[in-house]
mmCIF file of C-alpha atoms in Angstrom:
data_model
loop_
_atom_site.group_PDB
_atom_site.id
_atom_site.type_symbol
_atom_site.label_atom_id
_atom_site.label_comp_id
_atom_site.label_asym_id
_atom_site.label_seq_id
_atom_site.Cartn_x
_atom_site.Cartn_y
_atom_site.Cartn_z
ATOM 1 C CA MET G 1 0.004 -0.296 0.076
ATOM 2 C CA ALA G 2 1.362 3.574 -0.921
ATOM 3 C CA ASP G 3 2.648 4.986 2.407
ATOM 4 C CA GLY G 4 0.390 6.965 4.082
ATOM 5 C CA GLY G 5 -2.473 6.782 1.235
ATOM 6 C CA SER G 6 -5.713 4.948 0.909
ATOM 7 C CA PRO G 7 -5.534 1.975 -0.421
ATOM 8 C CA ARG G 8 -6.254 1.057 -4.071
ATOM 9 C CA ALA G 9 -6.915 -2.515 -4.054
ATOM 10 C CA ARG G 10 -7.439 -4.912 -1.341
ATOM 11 C CA ALA G 11 -6.793 -8.997 -1.395
ATOM 12 C CA LEU G 12 -7.369 -11.374 1.163
ATOM 13 C CA LEU G 13 -5.455 -14.884 1.147
ATOM 14 C CA GLN G 14 -6.320 -18.021 2.170
ATOM 15 C CA GLN G 15 -4.976 -21.373 1.923
ATOM 16 C CA CYS G 16 -7.265 -24.499 0.671
ATOM 17 C CA VAL G 17 -6.691 -27.917 0.640
ATOM 18 C CA HIS G 18 -9.850 -28.002 -1.672
ATOM 19 C CA ALA G 19 -12.396 -25.583 -2.824
ATOM 20 C CA ARG G 20 -15.549 -25.138 -5.053
ATOM 21 C CA LEU G 21 -16.873 -21.728 -6.186
ATOM 22 C CA GLN G 22 -20.225 -21.752 -8.126
ATOM 23 C CA VAL G 23 -19.550 -19.411 -11.511
ATOM 24 C CA ARG G 24 -23.147 -19.745 -13.060
ATOM 25 C CA PRO G 25 -26.211 -19.966 -10.852
ATOM 26 C CA PRO G 26 -29.108 -22.499 -11.759
ATOM 27 C CA ASP G 27 -31.145 -21.323 -14.345
ATOM 28 C CA GLY G 28 -34.564 -22.950 -15.063
ATOM 29 C CA ASP G 29 -33.588 -26.544 -15.792
ATOM 30 C CA ALA G 30 -29.739 -25.788 -16.422
ATOM 31 C CA ALA G 31 -27.901 -26.931 -12.897
ATOM 32 C CA ALA G 32 -25.282 -24.302 -11.657
ATOM 33 C CA GLN G 33 -21.527 -24.343 -12.789
ATOM 34 C CA TRP G 34 -19.047 -24.901 -10.606
ATOM 35 C CA VAL G 35 -15.044 -24.592 -10.732
ATOM 36 C CA GLN G 36 -12.796 -26.296 -8.353
ATOM 37 C CA VAL G 37 -9.364 -26.449 -7.365
ATOM 38 C CA GLN G 38 -7.073 -28.833 -5.370
ATOM 39 C CA ARG G 39 -4.263 -27.590 -2.464
ATOM 40 C CA GLY G 40 -3.450 -23.729 -3.131
ATOM 41 C CA LEU G 41 -4.557 -20.233 -2.579
ATOM 42 C CA LEU G 42 -7.583 -18.264 -2.748
ATOM 43 C CA ILE G 43 -7.595 -14.862 -3.693
ATOM 44 C CA TYR G 44 -10.319 -12.606 -2.888
ATOM 45 C CA VAL G 45 -9.920 -9.165 -4.407
ATOM 46 C CA CYS G 46 -11.690 -5.622 -4.246
ATOM 47 C CA PHE G 47 -10.459 -2.890 -6.096
ATOM 48 C CA PHE G 48 -11.000 0.933 -4.972
ATOM 49 C CA LYS G 49 -11.409 4.300 -6.657
ATOM 50 C CA GLY G 50 -8.316 5.073 -8.050
ATOM 51 C CA ALA G 51 -7.294 1.744 -9.245
ATOM 52 C CA ASP G 52 -5.750 1.136 -12.285
ATOM 53 C CA LYS G 53 -4.232 -1.393 -14.635
ATOM 54 C CA GLU G 54 -0.978 0.053 -13.864
ATOM 55 C CA LEU G 55 -1.404 -1.472 -10.457
ATOM 56 C CA LEU G 56 -1.964 -4.960 -11.543
ATOM 57 C CA PRO G 57 1.542 -6.277 -12.360
ATOM 58 C CA LYS G 58 2.400 -5.226 -8.982
ATOM 59 C CA MET G 59 -0.272 -6.803 -7.004
ATOM 60 C CA VAL G 60 0.209 -10.322 -9.214
ATOM 61 C CA ASN G 61 3.730 -10.088 -8.567
ATOM 62 C CA THR G 62 3.213 -9.573 -4.846
ATOM 63 C CA LEU G 63 0.007 -12.127 -4.283
ATOM 64 C CA LEU G 64 2.247 -14.774 -6.431
ATOM 65 C CA ASN G 65 5.324 -14.675 -4.876
ATOM 66 C CA VAL G 66 4.474 -13.857 -1.026
ATOM 67 C CA LYS G 67 5.775 -17.128 0.858
ATOM 68 C CA LEU G 68 2.044 -18.103 2.299
ATOM 69 C CA SER G 69 1.724 -21.681 1.107
ATOM 70 C CA GLU G 70 2.771 -24.432 3.428
ATOM 71 C CA THR G 71 4.694 -27.356 2.211
ATOM 72 C CA GLU G 72 4.514 -31.027 3.611
ATOM 73 C CA ASN G 73 7.103 -30.053 5.760
ATOM 74 C CA GLY G 74 5.616 -27.123 7.469
ATOM 75 C CA LYS G 75 8.074 -24.685 5.091
ATOM 76 C CA HIS G 76 6.792 -21.432 3.915
ATOM 77 C CA VAL G 77 7.309 -20.795 0.068
ATOM 78 C CA SER G 78 5.287 -18.996 -2.792
ATOM 79 C CA ILE G 79 1.895 -20.454 -4.263
ATOM 80 C CA LEU G 80 4.432 -20.346 -7.563
ATOM 81 C CA ASP G 81 6.916 -22.478 -5.773
ATOM 82 C CA LEU G 82 4.658 -24.900 -4.091
ATOM 83 C CA PRO G 83 3.253 -25.242 -6.821
ATOM 84 C CA GLY G 84 -0.338 -25.009 -5.926
ATOM 85 C CA ASP G 85 -3.803 -24.112 -7.638
ATOM 86 C CA VAL G 86 -5.313 -20.439 -7.596
ATOM 87 C CA LEU G 87 -8.742 -19.532 -7.008
ATOM 88 C CA ILE G 88 -9.572 -15.824 -7.538
ATOM 89 C CA ILE G 89 -12.681 -14.543 -5.994
ATOM 90 C CA PRO G 90 -14.021 -11.090 -6.594
ATOM 91 C CA GLN G 91 -15.372 -9.948 -3.233
ATOM 92 C CA ALA G 92 -16.307 -6.166 -3.366
ATOM 93 C CA THR G 93 -17.681 -6.481 0.184
ATOM 94 C CA LEU G 94 -14.213 -6.234 1.004
ATOM 95 C CA GLY G 95 -14.356 -2.835 0.383
ATOM 96 C CA GLY G 96 -17.113 -2.055 3.037
ATOM 97 C CA ARG G 97 -16.866 0.476 5.958
ATOM 98 C CA VAL G 98 -18.777 0.473 9.005
ATOM 99 C CA LYS G 99 -21.630 3.401 9.162
ATOM 100 C CA GLY G 100 -23.656 2.640 12.346
ATOM 101 C CA ARG G 101 -25.209 -0.731 11.733
ATOM 102 C CA ASN G 102 -24.597 -0.732 8.019
ATOM 103 C CA MET G 103 -21.820 -1.122 5.246
ATOM 104 C CA GLN G 104 -21.130 1.338 3.051
ATOM 105 C CA TYR G 105 -19.117 0.700 -0.026
ATOM 106 C CA HIS G 106 -18.420 4.358 -1.392
ATOM 107 C CA SER G 107 -14.801 3.954 -1.919
ATOM 108 C CA ASN G 108 -15.080 0.816 -4.109
ATOM 109 C CA SER G 109 -14.324 1.461 -7.967
ATOM 110 C CA GLY G 110 -17.506 1.485 -10.126
ATOM 111 C CA LYS G 111 -18.801 -1.931 -11.776
ATOM 112 C CA GLU G 112 -17.514 -1.234 -15.173
ATOM 113 C CA GLU G 113 -14.148 -0.504 -14.122
ATOM 114 C CA GLY G 114 -13.971 -3.045 -11.391
ATOM 115 C CA SER G 115 -15.126 -5.909 -13.911
ATOM 116 C CA ALA G 116 -12.295 -4.762 -16.163
ATOM 117 C CA LEU G 117 -9.733 -4.826 -13.571
ATOM 118 C CA TYR G 118 -10.699 -7.819 -12.508
ATOM 119 C CA SER G 119 -10.927 -9.437 -16.035
ATOM 120 C CA GLN G 120 -6.962 -8.332 -16.345
ATOM 121 C CA PHE G 121 -6.267 -9.445 -13.026
ATOM 122 C CA VAL G 122 -7.144 -12.925 -13.491
ATOM 123 C CA CYS G 123 -5.597 -12.777 -17.147
ATOM 124 C CA LEU G 124 -2.225 -11.663 -15.672
ATOM 125 C CA CYS G 125 -2.336 -14.307 -12.927
ATOM 126 C CA GLU G 126 -3.050 -17.178 -15.562
ATOM 127 C CA LYS G 127 -0.014 -15.880 -17.780
ATOM 128 C CA GLU G 128 2.234 -15.979 -14.780
ATOM 129 C CA LEU G 129 1.457 -19.322 -13.831
ATOM 130 C CA ALA G 130 1.475 -20.447 -17.583
ATOM 131 C CA ALA G 131 5.047 -18.927 -17.683
ATOM 132 C CA ASN G 132 6.121 -20.778 -14.503
ATOM 133 C CA SER G 133 7.702 -24.287 -15.357
ATOM 134 C CA LYS G 134 7.123 -25.454 -12.189
ATOM 135 C CA CYS G 135 3.546 -24.576 -12.187
ATOM 136 C CA ALA G 136 3.506 -25.917 -16.113
ATOM 137 C CA GLU G 137 5.048 -29.096 -15.252
ATOM 138 C CA ALA G 138 2.726 -29.714 -12.142
ATOM 139 C CA GLY G 139 -0.388 -28.584 -13.977
ATOM 140 C CA VAL G 140 -1.536 -26.157 -11.628
ATOM 141 C CA VAL G 141 -4.322 -24.122 -12.628
ATOM 142 C CA VAL G 142 -6.021 -20.611 -12.148
ATOM 143 C CA GLN G 143 -9.646 -20.670 -11.636
ATOM 144 C CA HIS G 144 -11.852 -17.728 -11.021
ATOM 145 C CA GLY G 145 -15.247 -16.503 -10.006
ATOM 146 C CA THR G 146 -17.782 -14.465 -12.084
ATOM 147 C CA TYR G 147 -17.598 -10.782 -11.460
ATOM 148 C CA GLY G 148 -20.956 -9.410 -10.071
ATOM 149 C CA ASN G 149 -22.427 -12.905 -9.079
ATOM 150 C CA ARG G 150 -23.036 -14.199 -5.822
ATOM 151 C CA GLN G 151 -19.672 -16.110 -4.812
ATOM 152 C CA VAL G 152 -21.194 -19.459 -3.734
ATOM 153 C CA LEU G 153 -18.395 -21.293 -2.161
ATOM 154 C CA GLN G 154 -17.195 -24.364 -0.393
ATOM 155 C CA LEU G 155 -13.946 -24.560 1.288
ATOM 156 C CA ASP G 156 -11.708 -27.069 3.048
ATOM 157 C CA THR G 157 -8.581 -26.093 4.550
ATOM 158 C CA HIS G 158 -5.765 -27.566 7.012
ATOM 159 C CA GLY G 159 -5.774 -23.965 8.128
ATOM 160 C CA PRO G 160 -6.730 -20.965 6.257
ATOM 161 C CA TYR G 161 -3.704 -19.004 7.204
ATOM 162 C CA THR G 162 -5.700 -15.655 6.417
ATOM 163 C CA HIS G 163 -3.713 -12.783 5.255
ATOM 164 C CA LEU G 164 -4.543 -9.377 4.188
ATOM 165 C CA ILE G 165 -2.513 -7.600 1.497
ATOM 166 C CA GLU G 166 -3.306 -3.822 0.396
ATOM 167 C CA PHE G 167 -1.996 -2.136 -2.457
ATOM 168 C CA MET H 1 -11.296 1.978 14.158
ATOM 169 C CA ALA H 2 -9.995 5.198 15.937
ATOM 170 C CA ASP H 3 -9.772 8.236 13.402
ATOM 171 C CA GLY H 4 -6.026 8.195 11.935
ATOM 172 C CA GLY H 5 -4.657 5.850 14.307
ATOM 173 C CA SER H 6 -3.521 2.244 13.962
ATOM 174 C CA PRO H 7 -6.109 -0.395 14.402
ATOM 175 C CA ARG H 8 -6.122 -2.287 17.659
ATOM 176 C CA ALA H 9 -7.807 -5.122 16.600
ATOM 177 C CA ARG H 10 -9.067 -6.544 12.983
ATOM 178 C CA ALA H 11 -12.116 -8.680 12.419
ATOM 179 C CA LEU H 12 -13.272 -10.801 9.307
ATOM 180 C CA LEU H 13 -16.660 -11.690 8.870
ATOM 181 C CA GLN H 14 -17.836 -14.286 6.536
ATOM 182 C CA GLN H 15 -21.620 -15.530 6.372
ATOM 183 C CA CYS H 16 -21.611 -19.614 6.564
ATOM 184 C CA VAL H 17 -24.320 -22.176 5.449
ATOM 185 C CA HIS H 18 -22.504 -24.442 7.843
ATOM 186 C CA ALA H 19 -18.886 -24.509 9.134
ATOM 187 C CA ARG H 20 -16.706 -27.345 11.141
ATOM 188 C CA LEU H 21 -13.210 -26.369 12.806
ATOM 189 C CA GLN H 22 -10.819 -28.452 14.830
ATOM 190 C CA VAL H 23 -10.403 -27.492 18.277
ATOM 191 C CA ARG H 24 -8.214 -30.363 19.084
ATOM 192 C CA PRO H 25 -5.615 -32.152 16.808
ATOM 193 C CA PRO H 26 -5.534 -36.118 17.208
ATOM 194 C CA ASP H 27 -3.155 -37.184 19.372
ATOM 195 C CA GLY H 28 -1.797 -40.566 19.279
ATOM 196 C CA ASP H 29 -4.967 -42.863 19.283
ATOM 197 C CA ALA H 30 -7.240 -40.052 19.908
ATOM 198 C CA ALA H 31 -9.237 -38.734 17.173
ATOM 199 C CA ALA H 32 -9.381 -34.851 16.768
ATOM 200 C CA GLN H 33 -12.204 -33.052 18.140
ATOM 201 C CA TRP H 34 -14.330 -30.477 16.055
ATOM 202 C CA VAL H 35 -17.157 -27.991 16.997
ATOM 203 C CA GLN H 36 -19.852 -27.057 13.955
ATOM 204 C CA VAL H 37 -21.813 -24.335 13.502
ATOM 205 C CA GLN H 38 -24.862 -23.975 10.886
ATOM 206 C CA ARG H 39 -26.566 -20.991 9.594
ATOM 207 C CA GLY H 40 -24.753 -18.074 10.784
ATOM 208 C CA LEU H 41 -21.383 -15.654 11.007
ATOM 209 C CA LEU H 42 -17.608 -16.726 11.483
ATOM 210 C CA ILE H 43 -15.791 -14.027 12.874
ATOM 211 C CA TYR H 44 -11.857 -14.156 12.691
ATOM 212 C CA VAL H 45 -10.079 -12.252 15.144
ATOM 213 C CA CYS H 46 -6.610 -10.730 15.798
ATOM 214 C CA PHE H 47 -5.527 -8.159 18.410
ATOM 215 C CA PHE H 48 -2.840 -5.625 17.892
ATOM 216 C CA LYS H 49 -0.302 -4.319 20.733
ATOM 217 C CA GLY H 50 -2.441 -1.585 22.313
ATOM 218 C CA ALA H 51 -5.798 -3.999 22.550
ATOM 219 C CA ASP H 52 -6.863 -3.794 25.971
ATOM 220 C CA LYS H 53 -10.163 -5.178 27.249
ATOM 221 C CA GLU H 54 -11.803 -2.062 27.299
ATOM 222 C CA LEU H 55 -11.741 -2.403 23.648
ATOM 223 C CA LEU H 56 -13.947 -5.638 23.631
ATOM 224 C CA PRO H 57 -17.705 -4.320 24.536
ATOM 225 C CA LYS H 58 -17.331 -2.153 21.645
ATOM 226 C CA MET H 59 -16.221 -4.708 19.271
ATOM 227 C CA VAL H 60 -18.514 -7.331 20.127
ATOM 228 C CA ASN H 61 -21.598 -4.827 20.065
ATOM 229 C CA THR H 62 -20.304 -3.678 16.468
ATOM 230 C CA LEU H 63 -20.038 -7.293 15.348
ATOM 231 C CA LEU H 64 -22.783 -8.787 16.678
ATOM 232 C CA ASN H 65 -24.993 -6.048 15.563
ATOM 233 C CA VAL H 66 -23.755 -4.912 12.209
ATOM 234 C CA LYS H 67 -26.173 -6.069 9.441
ATOM 235 C CA LEU H 68 -24.632 -8.292 7.403
ATOM 236 C CA SER H 69 -26.286 -11.463 7.472
ATOM 237 C CA GLU H 70 -28.917 -12.519 4.714
ATOM 238 C CA THR H 71 -32.564 -13.509 5.532
ATOM 239 C CA GLU H 72 -34.416 -15.889 3.126
ATOM 240 C CA ASN H 73 -35.968 -12.758 1.614
ATOM 241 C CA GLY H 74 -32.510 -11.306 0.869
ATOM 242 C CA LYS H 75 -32.821 -8.640 3.515
ATOM 243 C CA HIS H 76 -29.725 -8.007 5.585
ATOM 244 C CA VAL H 77 -30.234 -7.839 9.562
ATOM 245 C CA SER H 78 -27.574 -8.660 12.165
ATOM 246 C CA ILE H 79 -26.573 -12.173 13.379
ATOM 247 C CA LEU H 80 -28.458 -11.403 16.713
ATOM 248 C CA ASP H 81 -31.782 -10.785 14.370
ATOM 249 C CA LEU H 82 -31.488 -13.330 11.960
ATOM 250 C CA PRO H 83 -30.927 -15.101 14.683
ATOM 251 C CA GLY H 84 -28.078 -17.462 13.805
ATOM 252 C CA ASP H 85 -25.100 -19.386 14.817
ATOM 253 C CA VAL H 86 -21.463 -17.644 15.565
ATOM 254 C CA LEU H 87 -17.913 -19.481 15.184
ATOM 255 C CA ILE H 88 -15.088 -17.641 16.471
ATOM 256 C CA ILE H 89 -11.591 -18.235 15.091
ATOM 257 C CA PRO H 90 -8.611 -16.960 16.565
ATOM 258 C CA GLN H 91 -6.221 -15.537 13.168
ATOM 259 C CA ALA H 92 -3.105 -13.937 14.344
ATOM 260 C CA THR H 93 -1.916 -14.287 10.645
ATOM 261 C CA LEU H 94 -4.486 -11.251 9.867
ATOM 262 C CA GLY H 95 -2.063 -8.992 11.581
ATOM 263 C CA GLY H 96 0.613 -9.570 9.247
ATOM 264 C CA ARG H 97 2.340 -6.976 7.063
ATOM 265 C CA VAL H 98 4.147 -7.630 3.684
ATOM 266 C CA LYS H 99 7.763 -7.208 3.961
ATOM 267 C CA GLY H 100 9.440 -8.375 0.810
ATOM 268 C CA ARG H 101 8.216 -11.777 0.064
ATOM 269 C CA ASN H 102 7.519 -12.305 3.824
ATOM 270 C CA MET H 103 5.060 -11.497 6.090
ATOM 271 C CA GLN H 104 6.017 -9.900 9.659
ATOM 272 C CA TYR H 105 4.010 -9.981 12.635
ATOM 273 C CA HIS H 106 5.337 -7.079 14.838
ATOM 274 C CA SER H 107 2.388 -5.343 15.724
ATOM 275 C CA ASN H 108 0.427 -8.322 16.907
ATOM 276 C CA SER H 109 -0.212 -8.403 20.814
ATOM 277 C CA GLY H 110 1.671 -10.902 22.495
ATOM 278 C CA LYS H 111 1.214 -14.234 23.134
ATOM 279 C CA GLU H 112 -0.354 -14.471 26.575
ATOM 280 C CA GLU H 113 -2.272 -11.109 26.138
ATOM 281 C CA GLY H 114 -3.819 -11.908 22.731
ATOM 282 C CA SER H 115 -4.695 -15.257 24.587
ATOM 283 C CA ALA H 116 -6.576 -13.395 27.274
ATOM 284 C CA LEU H 117 -8.168 -10.985 25.274
ATOM 285 C CA TYR H 118 -9.398 -13.640 22.980
ATOM 286 C CA SER H 119 -10.987 -15.652 25.879
ATOM 287 C CA GLN H 120 -12.695 -12.464 27.049
ATOM 288 C CA PHE H 121 -14.110 -11.637 23.277
ATOM 289 C CA VAL H 122 -15.310 -15.240 23.085
ATOM 290 C CA CYS H 123 -16.935 -14.982 26.851
ATOM 291 C CA LEU H 124 -18.515 -11.540 26.084
ATOM 292 C CA CYS H 125 -20.093 -13.036 22.613
ATOM 293 C CA GLU H 126 -21.286 -15.558 24.310
ATOM 294 C CA LYS H 127 -23.384 -13.599 27.173
ATOM 295 C CA GLU H 128 -24.573 -11.462 24.459
ATOM 296 C CA LEU H 129 -26.422 -14.350 22.502
ATOM 297 C CA ALA H 130 -27.647 -15.762 25.999
ATOM 298 C CA ALA H 131 -29.171 -12.273 26.666
ATOM 299 C CA ASN H 132 -31.043 -11.947 23.401
ATOM 300 C CA SER H 133 -34.456 -13.742 23.696
ATOM 301 C CA LYS H 134 -34.491 -14.278 19.927
ATOM 302 C CA CYS H 135 -31.423 -16.223 19.901
ATOM 303 C CA ALA H 136 -32.312 -17.833 23.343
ATOM 304 C CA GLU H 137 -35.533 -19.347 21.625
ATOM 305 C CA ALA H 138 -33.905 -20.168 18.480
ATOM 306 C CA GLY H 139 -31.173 -22.402 20.448
ATOM 307 C CA VAL H 140 -28.583 -20.651 18.453
ATOM 308 C CA VAL H 141 -24.833 -21.307 19.891
ATOM 309 C CA VAL H 142 -21.560 -19.505 19.997
ATOM 310 C CA GLN H 143 -18.551 -21.876 19.140
ATOM 311 C CA HIS H 144 -14.762 -21.057 18.850
ATOM 312 C CA GLY H 145 -11.333 -22.179 17.930
ATOM 313 C CA THR H 146 -8.653 -22.802 20.458
ATOM 314 C CA TYR H 147 -5.975 -20.058 20.577
ATOM 315 C CA GLY H 148 -2.642 -20.832 19.254
ATOM 316 C CA ASN H 149 -3.670 -24.072 17.614
ATOM 317 C CA ARG H 150 -3.878 -24.405 13.556
ATOM 318 C CA GLN H 151 -7.645 -23.594 12.781
ATOM 319 C CA VAL H 152 -8.514 -26.701 10.241
ATOM 320 C CA LEU H 153 -11.270 -25.442 8.781
ATOM 321 C CA GLN H 154 -14.466 -26.458 6.551
ATOM 322 C CA LEU H 155 -16.531 -23.799 5.489
ATOM 323 C CA ASP H 156 -19.922 -23.905 3.183
ATOM 324 C CA THR H 157 -21.337 -20.685 2.003
ATOM 325 C CA HIS H 158 -24.111 -19.430 0.099
ATOM 326 C CA GLY H 159 -21.632 -16.400 -0.672
ATOM 327 C CA PRO H 160 -19.304 -15.598 2.216
ATOM 328 C CA TYR H 161 -19.869 -11.859 1.804
ATOM 329 C CA THR H 162 -16.437 -11.176 3.121
ATOM 330 C CA HIS H 163 -16.314 -7.983 5.571
ATOM 331 C CA LEU H 164 -13.424 -6.248 7.246
ATOM 332 C CA ILE H 165 -13.803 -4.360 10.402
ATOM 333 C CA GLU H 166 -11.177 -2.771 12.313
ATOM 334 C CA PHE H 167 -11.196 -1.171 15.872
#
């Protein structure tokens, strides 16, 4: 996060053993669609007003390289070095602030802007994993939720090891 | 959060349909022990240096009364008004700050102090739910993780609706 300034984006990281996220709700006779990941990292992400695409490479670099994934031996390495799956979840609620008994989201980026940033963020994560030989060899994947949808989520962890990182 | 100051505590809230948390790891022949909650609220909590027990009533009041639980009709009410279960998870990692590729936890409260604050926080939450007639009638419960343990967690949500609140 820029020293002393307001954050332009907020990410919340949790480890998972397995997770499953709905990407399309059921519609009439059509069943819901889901994506799933095995052992890896959940990235919940929220953009604030003032965020722009120049911010994204730094965010992706930090999130994929910070040592928050635990090996079998209890050592902490990055998700790229684990290597493990990544599940990206758009989570605008992370930008909320308490006002009385309600939450306000005045600092959040607008819907179109947030959606564009989210798509580019996902795309950059995919590229980074694809370009990493360890990840490519291990066949790990990036999955992601649909911006604007309800993020119906099932999460199985061996300790979520929850971290907040602001940019 | 005190205007302009550093936070003294950080709470992360997620809705759940069902959640299960390990409170004692397996030990020799003894199986692990778990607690579980049905529909309700997960509260991940972390205390910073400078937090004291005078902070706790305000925290508990805010967290249990903020309207972040969704009724069947899609309306948002407090967890006390839902009414729903509460699962409290100690999560010191929430106090981490990125330093290069590692996280540092220099602002976190000491272990003994954090443990004492956590116990009192849990106790206050239990009292509030017990004193609430709607909660008592519905038989909702407060469950909580063991401070210092690995928080092995299984979470099932209809949208985690993740919110961060600092004090």
